[in-house]
Coordinates of C-alpha atoms and ligand atoms in Angstrom, one line a residue:
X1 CA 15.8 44.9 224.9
X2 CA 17.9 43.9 227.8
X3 CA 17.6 40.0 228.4
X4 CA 15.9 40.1 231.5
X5 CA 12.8 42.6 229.9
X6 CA 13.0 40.3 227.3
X7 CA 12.5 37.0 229.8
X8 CA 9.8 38.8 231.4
X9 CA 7.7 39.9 228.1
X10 CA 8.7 35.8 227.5
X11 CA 7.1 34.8 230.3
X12 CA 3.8 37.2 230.3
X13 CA 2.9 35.9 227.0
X14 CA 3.1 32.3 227.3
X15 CA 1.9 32.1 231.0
X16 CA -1.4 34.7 231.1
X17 CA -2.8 33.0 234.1
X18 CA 0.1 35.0 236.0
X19 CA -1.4 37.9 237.8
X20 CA 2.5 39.1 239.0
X21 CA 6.2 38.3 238.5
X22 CA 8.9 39.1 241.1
X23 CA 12.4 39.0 240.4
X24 CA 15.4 39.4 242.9
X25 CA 18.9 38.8 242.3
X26 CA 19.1 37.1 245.5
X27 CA 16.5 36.6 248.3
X28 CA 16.5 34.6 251.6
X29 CA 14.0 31.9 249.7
X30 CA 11.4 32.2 247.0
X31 CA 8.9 30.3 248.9
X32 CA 9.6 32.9 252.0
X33 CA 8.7 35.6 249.7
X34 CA 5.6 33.8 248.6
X35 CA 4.6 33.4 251.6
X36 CA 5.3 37.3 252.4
X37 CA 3.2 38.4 249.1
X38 CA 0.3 36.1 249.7
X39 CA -0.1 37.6 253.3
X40 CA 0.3 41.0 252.2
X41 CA -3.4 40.1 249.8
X42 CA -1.4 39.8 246.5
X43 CA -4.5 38.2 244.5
X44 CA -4.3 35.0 242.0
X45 CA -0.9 33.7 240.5
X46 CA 2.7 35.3 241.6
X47 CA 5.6 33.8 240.2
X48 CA 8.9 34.7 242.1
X49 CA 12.2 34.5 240.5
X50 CA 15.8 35.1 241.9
X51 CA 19.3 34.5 241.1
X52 CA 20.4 32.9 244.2
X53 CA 19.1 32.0 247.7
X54 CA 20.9 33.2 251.2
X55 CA 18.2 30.7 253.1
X56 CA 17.0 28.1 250.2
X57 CA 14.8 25.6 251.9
X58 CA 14.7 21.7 250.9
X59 CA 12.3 18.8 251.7
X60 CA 12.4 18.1 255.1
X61 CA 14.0 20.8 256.8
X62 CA 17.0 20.5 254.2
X63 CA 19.1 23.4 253.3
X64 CA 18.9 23.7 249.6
X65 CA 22.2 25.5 248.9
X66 CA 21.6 28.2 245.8
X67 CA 24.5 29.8 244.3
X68 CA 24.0 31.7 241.1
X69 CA 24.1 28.5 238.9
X70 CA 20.7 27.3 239.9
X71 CA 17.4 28.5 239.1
X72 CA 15.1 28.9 241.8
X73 CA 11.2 29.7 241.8
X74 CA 8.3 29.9 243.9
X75 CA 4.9 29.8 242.1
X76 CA 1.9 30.6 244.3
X77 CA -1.9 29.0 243.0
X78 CA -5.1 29.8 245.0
X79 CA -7.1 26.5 246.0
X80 CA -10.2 25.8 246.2
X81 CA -11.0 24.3 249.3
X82 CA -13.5 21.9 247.6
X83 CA -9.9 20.1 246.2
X84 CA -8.7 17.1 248.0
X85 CA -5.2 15.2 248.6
X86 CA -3.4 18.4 248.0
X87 CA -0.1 16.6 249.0
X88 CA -0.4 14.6 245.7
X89 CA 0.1 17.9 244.2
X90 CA 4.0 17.9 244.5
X91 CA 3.9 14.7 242.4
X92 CA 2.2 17.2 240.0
X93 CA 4.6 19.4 240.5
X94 CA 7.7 17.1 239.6
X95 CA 5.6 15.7 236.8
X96 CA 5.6 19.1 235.3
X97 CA 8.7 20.0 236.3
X98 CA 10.6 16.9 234.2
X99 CA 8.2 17.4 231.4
X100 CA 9.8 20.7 230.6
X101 CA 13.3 19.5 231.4
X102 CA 12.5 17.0 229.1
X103 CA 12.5 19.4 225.9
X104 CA 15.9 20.2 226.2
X105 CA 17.8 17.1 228.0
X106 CA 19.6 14.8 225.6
X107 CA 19.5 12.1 228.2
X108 CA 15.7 10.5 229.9
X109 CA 14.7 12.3 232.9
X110 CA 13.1 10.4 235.4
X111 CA 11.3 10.9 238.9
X112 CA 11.7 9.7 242.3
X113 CA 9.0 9.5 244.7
X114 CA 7.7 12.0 246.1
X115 CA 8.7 15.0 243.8
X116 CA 12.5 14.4 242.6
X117 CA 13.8 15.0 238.9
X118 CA 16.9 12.0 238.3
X119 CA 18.9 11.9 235.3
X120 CA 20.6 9.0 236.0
X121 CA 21.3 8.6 240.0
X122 CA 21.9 12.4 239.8
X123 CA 19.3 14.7 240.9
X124 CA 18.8 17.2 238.5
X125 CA 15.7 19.3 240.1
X126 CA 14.0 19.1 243.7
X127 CA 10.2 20.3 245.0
X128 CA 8.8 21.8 248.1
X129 CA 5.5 22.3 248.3
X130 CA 4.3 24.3 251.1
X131 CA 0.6 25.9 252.5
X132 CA -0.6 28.5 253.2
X133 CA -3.9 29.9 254.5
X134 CA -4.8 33.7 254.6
X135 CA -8.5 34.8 254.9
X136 CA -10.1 31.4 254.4
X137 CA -8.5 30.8 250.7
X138 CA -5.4 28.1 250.5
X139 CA -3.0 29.1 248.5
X140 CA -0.2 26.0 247.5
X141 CA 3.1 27.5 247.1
X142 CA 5.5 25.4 244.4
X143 CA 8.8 25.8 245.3
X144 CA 11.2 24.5 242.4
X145 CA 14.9 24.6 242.4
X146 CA 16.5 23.0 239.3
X147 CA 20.4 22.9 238.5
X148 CA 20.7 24.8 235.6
X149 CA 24.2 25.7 235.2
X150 CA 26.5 24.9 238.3
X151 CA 30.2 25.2 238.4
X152 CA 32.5 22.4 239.8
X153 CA 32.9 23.6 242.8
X154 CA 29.2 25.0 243.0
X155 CA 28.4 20.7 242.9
X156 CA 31.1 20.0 245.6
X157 CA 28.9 22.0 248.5
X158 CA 26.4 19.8 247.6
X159 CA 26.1 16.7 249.5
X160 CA 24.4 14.5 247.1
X161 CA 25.4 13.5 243.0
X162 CA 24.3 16.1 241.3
X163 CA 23.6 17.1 237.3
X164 CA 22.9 20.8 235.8
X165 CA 20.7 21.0 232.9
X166 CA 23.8 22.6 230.7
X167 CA 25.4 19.0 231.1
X168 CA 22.5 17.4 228.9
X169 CA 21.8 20.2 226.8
X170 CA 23.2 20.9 222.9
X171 CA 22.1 24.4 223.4
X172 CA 21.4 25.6 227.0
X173 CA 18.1 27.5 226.8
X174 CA 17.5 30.9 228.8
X175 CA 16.8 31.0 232.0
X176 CA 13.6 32.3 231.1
X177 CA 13.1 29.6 228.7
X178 CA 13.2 27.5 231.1
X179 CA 10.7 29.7 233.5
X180 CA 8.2 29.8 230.8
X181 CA 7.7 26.6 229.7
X182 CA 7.9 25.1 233.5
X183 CA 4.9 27.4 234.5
X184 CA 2.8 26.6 231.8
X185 CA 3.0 22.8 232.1
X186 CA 3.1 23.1 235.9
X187 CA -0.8 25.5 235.5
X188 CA -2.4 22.8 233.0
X189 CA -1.8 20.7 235.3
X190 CA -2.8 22.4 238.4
X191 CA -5.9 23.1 236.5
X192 CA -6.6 19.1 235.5
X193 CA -5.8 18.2 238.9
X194 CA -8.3 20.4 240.2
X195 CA -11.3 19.1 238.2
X196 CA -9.9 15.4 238.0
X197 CA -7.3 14.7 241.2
X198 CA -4.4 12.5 241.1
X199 CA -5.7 10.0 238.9
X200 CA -5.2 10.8 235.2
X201 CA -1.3 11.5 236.3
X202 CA -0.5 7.8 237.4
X203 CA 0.3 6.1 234.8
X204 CA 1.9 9.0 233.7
X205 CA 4.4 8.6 237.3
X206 CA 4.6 5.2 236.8
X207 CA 5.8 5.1 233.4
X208 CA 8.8 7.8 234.5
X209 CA 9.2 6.0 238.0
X210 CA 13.1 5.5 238.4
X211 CA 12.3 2.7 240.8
X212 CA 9.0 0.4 239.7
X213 CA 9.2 -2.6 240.1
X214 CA 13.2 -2.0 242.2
X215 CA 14.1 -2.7 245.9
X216 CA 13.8 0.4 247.8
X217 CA 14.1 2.0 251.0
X218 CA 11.9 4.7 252.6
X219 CA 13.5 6.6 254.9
X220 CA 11.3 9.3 256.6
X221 CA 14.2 10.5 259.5
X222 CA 13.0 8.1 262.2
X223 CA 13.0 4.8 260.2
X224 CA 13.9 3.2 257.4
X225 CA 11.2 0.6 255.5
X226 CA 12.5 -2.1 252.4
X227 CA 10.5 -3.1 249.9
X228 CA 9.7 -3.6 246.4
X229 CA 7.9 -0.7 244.4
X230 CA 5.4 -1.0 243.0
X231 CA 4.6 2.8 241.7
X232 CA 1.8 4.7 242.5
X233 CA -1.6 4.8 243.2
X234 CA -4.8 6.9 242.2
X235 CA -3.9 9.2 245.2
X236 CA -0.2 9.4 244.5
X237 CA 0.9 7.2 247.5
X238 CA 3.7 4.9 247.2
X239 CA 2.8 1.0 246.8
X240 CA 5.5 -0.6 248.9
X241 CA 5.4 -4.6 248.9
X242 CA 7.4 -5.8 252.3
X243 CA 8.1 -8.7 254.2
X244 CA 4.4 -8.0 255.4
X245 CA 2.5 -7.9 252.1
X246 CA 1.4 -4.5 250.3
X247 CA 2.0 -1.1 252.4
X248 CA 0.7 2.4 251.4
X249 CA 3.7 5.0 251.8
X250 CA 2.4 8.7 252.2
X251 CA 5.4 10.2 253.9
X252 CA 9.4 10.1 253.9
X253 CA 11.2 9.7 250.6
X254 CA 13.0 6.8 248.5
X255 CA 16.2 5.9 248.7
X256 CA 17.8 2.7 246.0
X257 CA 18.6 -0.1 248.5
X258 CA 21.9 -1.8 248.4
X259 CA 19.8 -4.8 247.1
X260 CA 19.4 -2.9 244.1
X261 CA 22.7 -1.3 243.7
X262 CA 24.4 -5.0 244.0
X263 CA 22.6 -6.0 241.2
X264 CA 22.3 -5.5 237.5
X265 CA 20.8 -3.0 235.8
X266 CA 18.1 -4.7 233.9
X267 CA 17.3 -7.1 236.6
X268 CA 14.3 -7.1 238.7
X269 CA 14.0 -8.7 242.6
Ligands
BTN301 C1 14.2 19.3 247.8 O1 14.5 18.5 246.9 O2 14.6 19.1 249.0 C2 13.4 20.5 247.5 C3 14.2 21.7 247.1 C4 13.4 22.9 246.8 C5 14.2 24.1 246.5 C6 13.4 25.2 246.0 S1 14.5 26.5 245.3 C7 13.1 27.6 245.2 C8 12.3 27.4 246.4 N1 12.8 28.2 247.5 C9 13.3 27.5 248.5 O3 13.8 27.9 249.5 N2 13.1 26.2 248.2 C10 12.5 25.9 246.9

């Protein structure tokens, strides 16, 4: 059976909560044509799949460059519009996201707020979760792009460290592999989310938190706010202790501070 059939029967097997699966070899973005099959009244769970991106989309009006050494997907859920807090749902997402990645990395995979995979200072996977409405339903649209097997000179465009999963694997697992197990962790827990929110995933965060208990800046494009973190809440929003006393942090993203990079490793402020 040709590799990609065989990735495909992979996926329909372990993920049976996926109505459809779309695969390009390249496409502007996944989440674009998410968004095109959810308008066009594609019902329940699509996954799409493609070998490269012409127009990948990051966090924050980013461009998430994607040569054929990534892996990029766009996995669309149907919300009930009883369910709450829907942002904490990309914290979800990277939970899921560095569980999988966690069966095959030799070296501890860790998040940073709101929905980056780290190994190391390197970011290994990144999240955008975007929604859309059509006929009164909201339908969340996780967009993951992980760094599966990059070249050197795939990493140089990049403007940030980066790590691919085949530089902490033994054995690099398939593409679809990776698919599978990613979209089944990622529908649990959509699913406990749904029924439970936010809450039964914090400690969870906090015990993979790259920065608890660190100096930290948020930087959200405007400004830039230093503190100490001090994890997450029930909701998924950042505790952020500054110079005045304990703020909540729903928006922007964290960066180390210099405070912590001056320091040592196993030293907290
Ligand atoms: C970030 O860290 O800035 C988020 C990156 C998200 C990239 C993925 S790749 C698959 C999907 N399609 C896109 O255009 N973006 C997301």
């Amino acid at each position: 059976m040709p590799q990609r059939l065989f990735e495909l029967e992979l996926l329909k097997k372990t993920n049976p909560g996926i109505n459809q699966v779309h695969v390009f070899e390249e496409i502007d973005s996944t989440n674009n044509e998410a968004r095109r099959i959810i308008e066009s009244g594609a019902p329940g769970v699509n996954l799409v799949v493609a070998d490269s991106q012409t127009a990948g989309r990051g966090r924050r009006g980013r461009a998430w460059v994607s040569p054929a050494g990534g892996l990029y997907l766009s996995l669309t859920s149907p919300m009930p519009a009883e369910v709450r807090e829907l942002q904490a749902l990309s914290l979800v997402a990277a939970i899921s996201t560095r569980q999988s990645l966690d069966e095959w990395s030799l070296r501890e995979t860790r998040l940073k707020w709101p929905n980056d995979i780290m190994i190391g200072d390197k970011k290994i996977a990144g999240i955008l979760l975007e929604l859309q409405r059509c006929k009164d339903v909201n339908q969340l649209i996780f967009g993951i792009g992980i760094n599966y097997s990059l070249s050197a000179g795939e990493k140089a465009d990049i403007d940030r460290p980066v790590i691919d999963l085949r530089e902490v694997t033994e054995v690099l697992p398939s593409r679809g592999q990776v698919i599978a197990k990613l979209c089944a962790n990622l529908l649990q827990n959509v699913e406990r989310f749904i029924h439970n929110g936010f809450s039964p995933f914090k400690l969870i965060w906090n015990k993979y938190d790259q920065y608890l208990g660190s100096g930290i800046v948020i930087k959200d494009g405007k400004s830039e706010k230093n503190g100490k973190s001090l994890g997450v809440n029930e909701k998924g929003e950042l505790m952020l202790v500054t110079e005045h006393g304990e703020e909540l942090i729903t928006g922007g993203e964290v960066a180390p501070s210099l405070q912590k990079l001056n320091r040592s490793k196993n030293c907290d402020t």
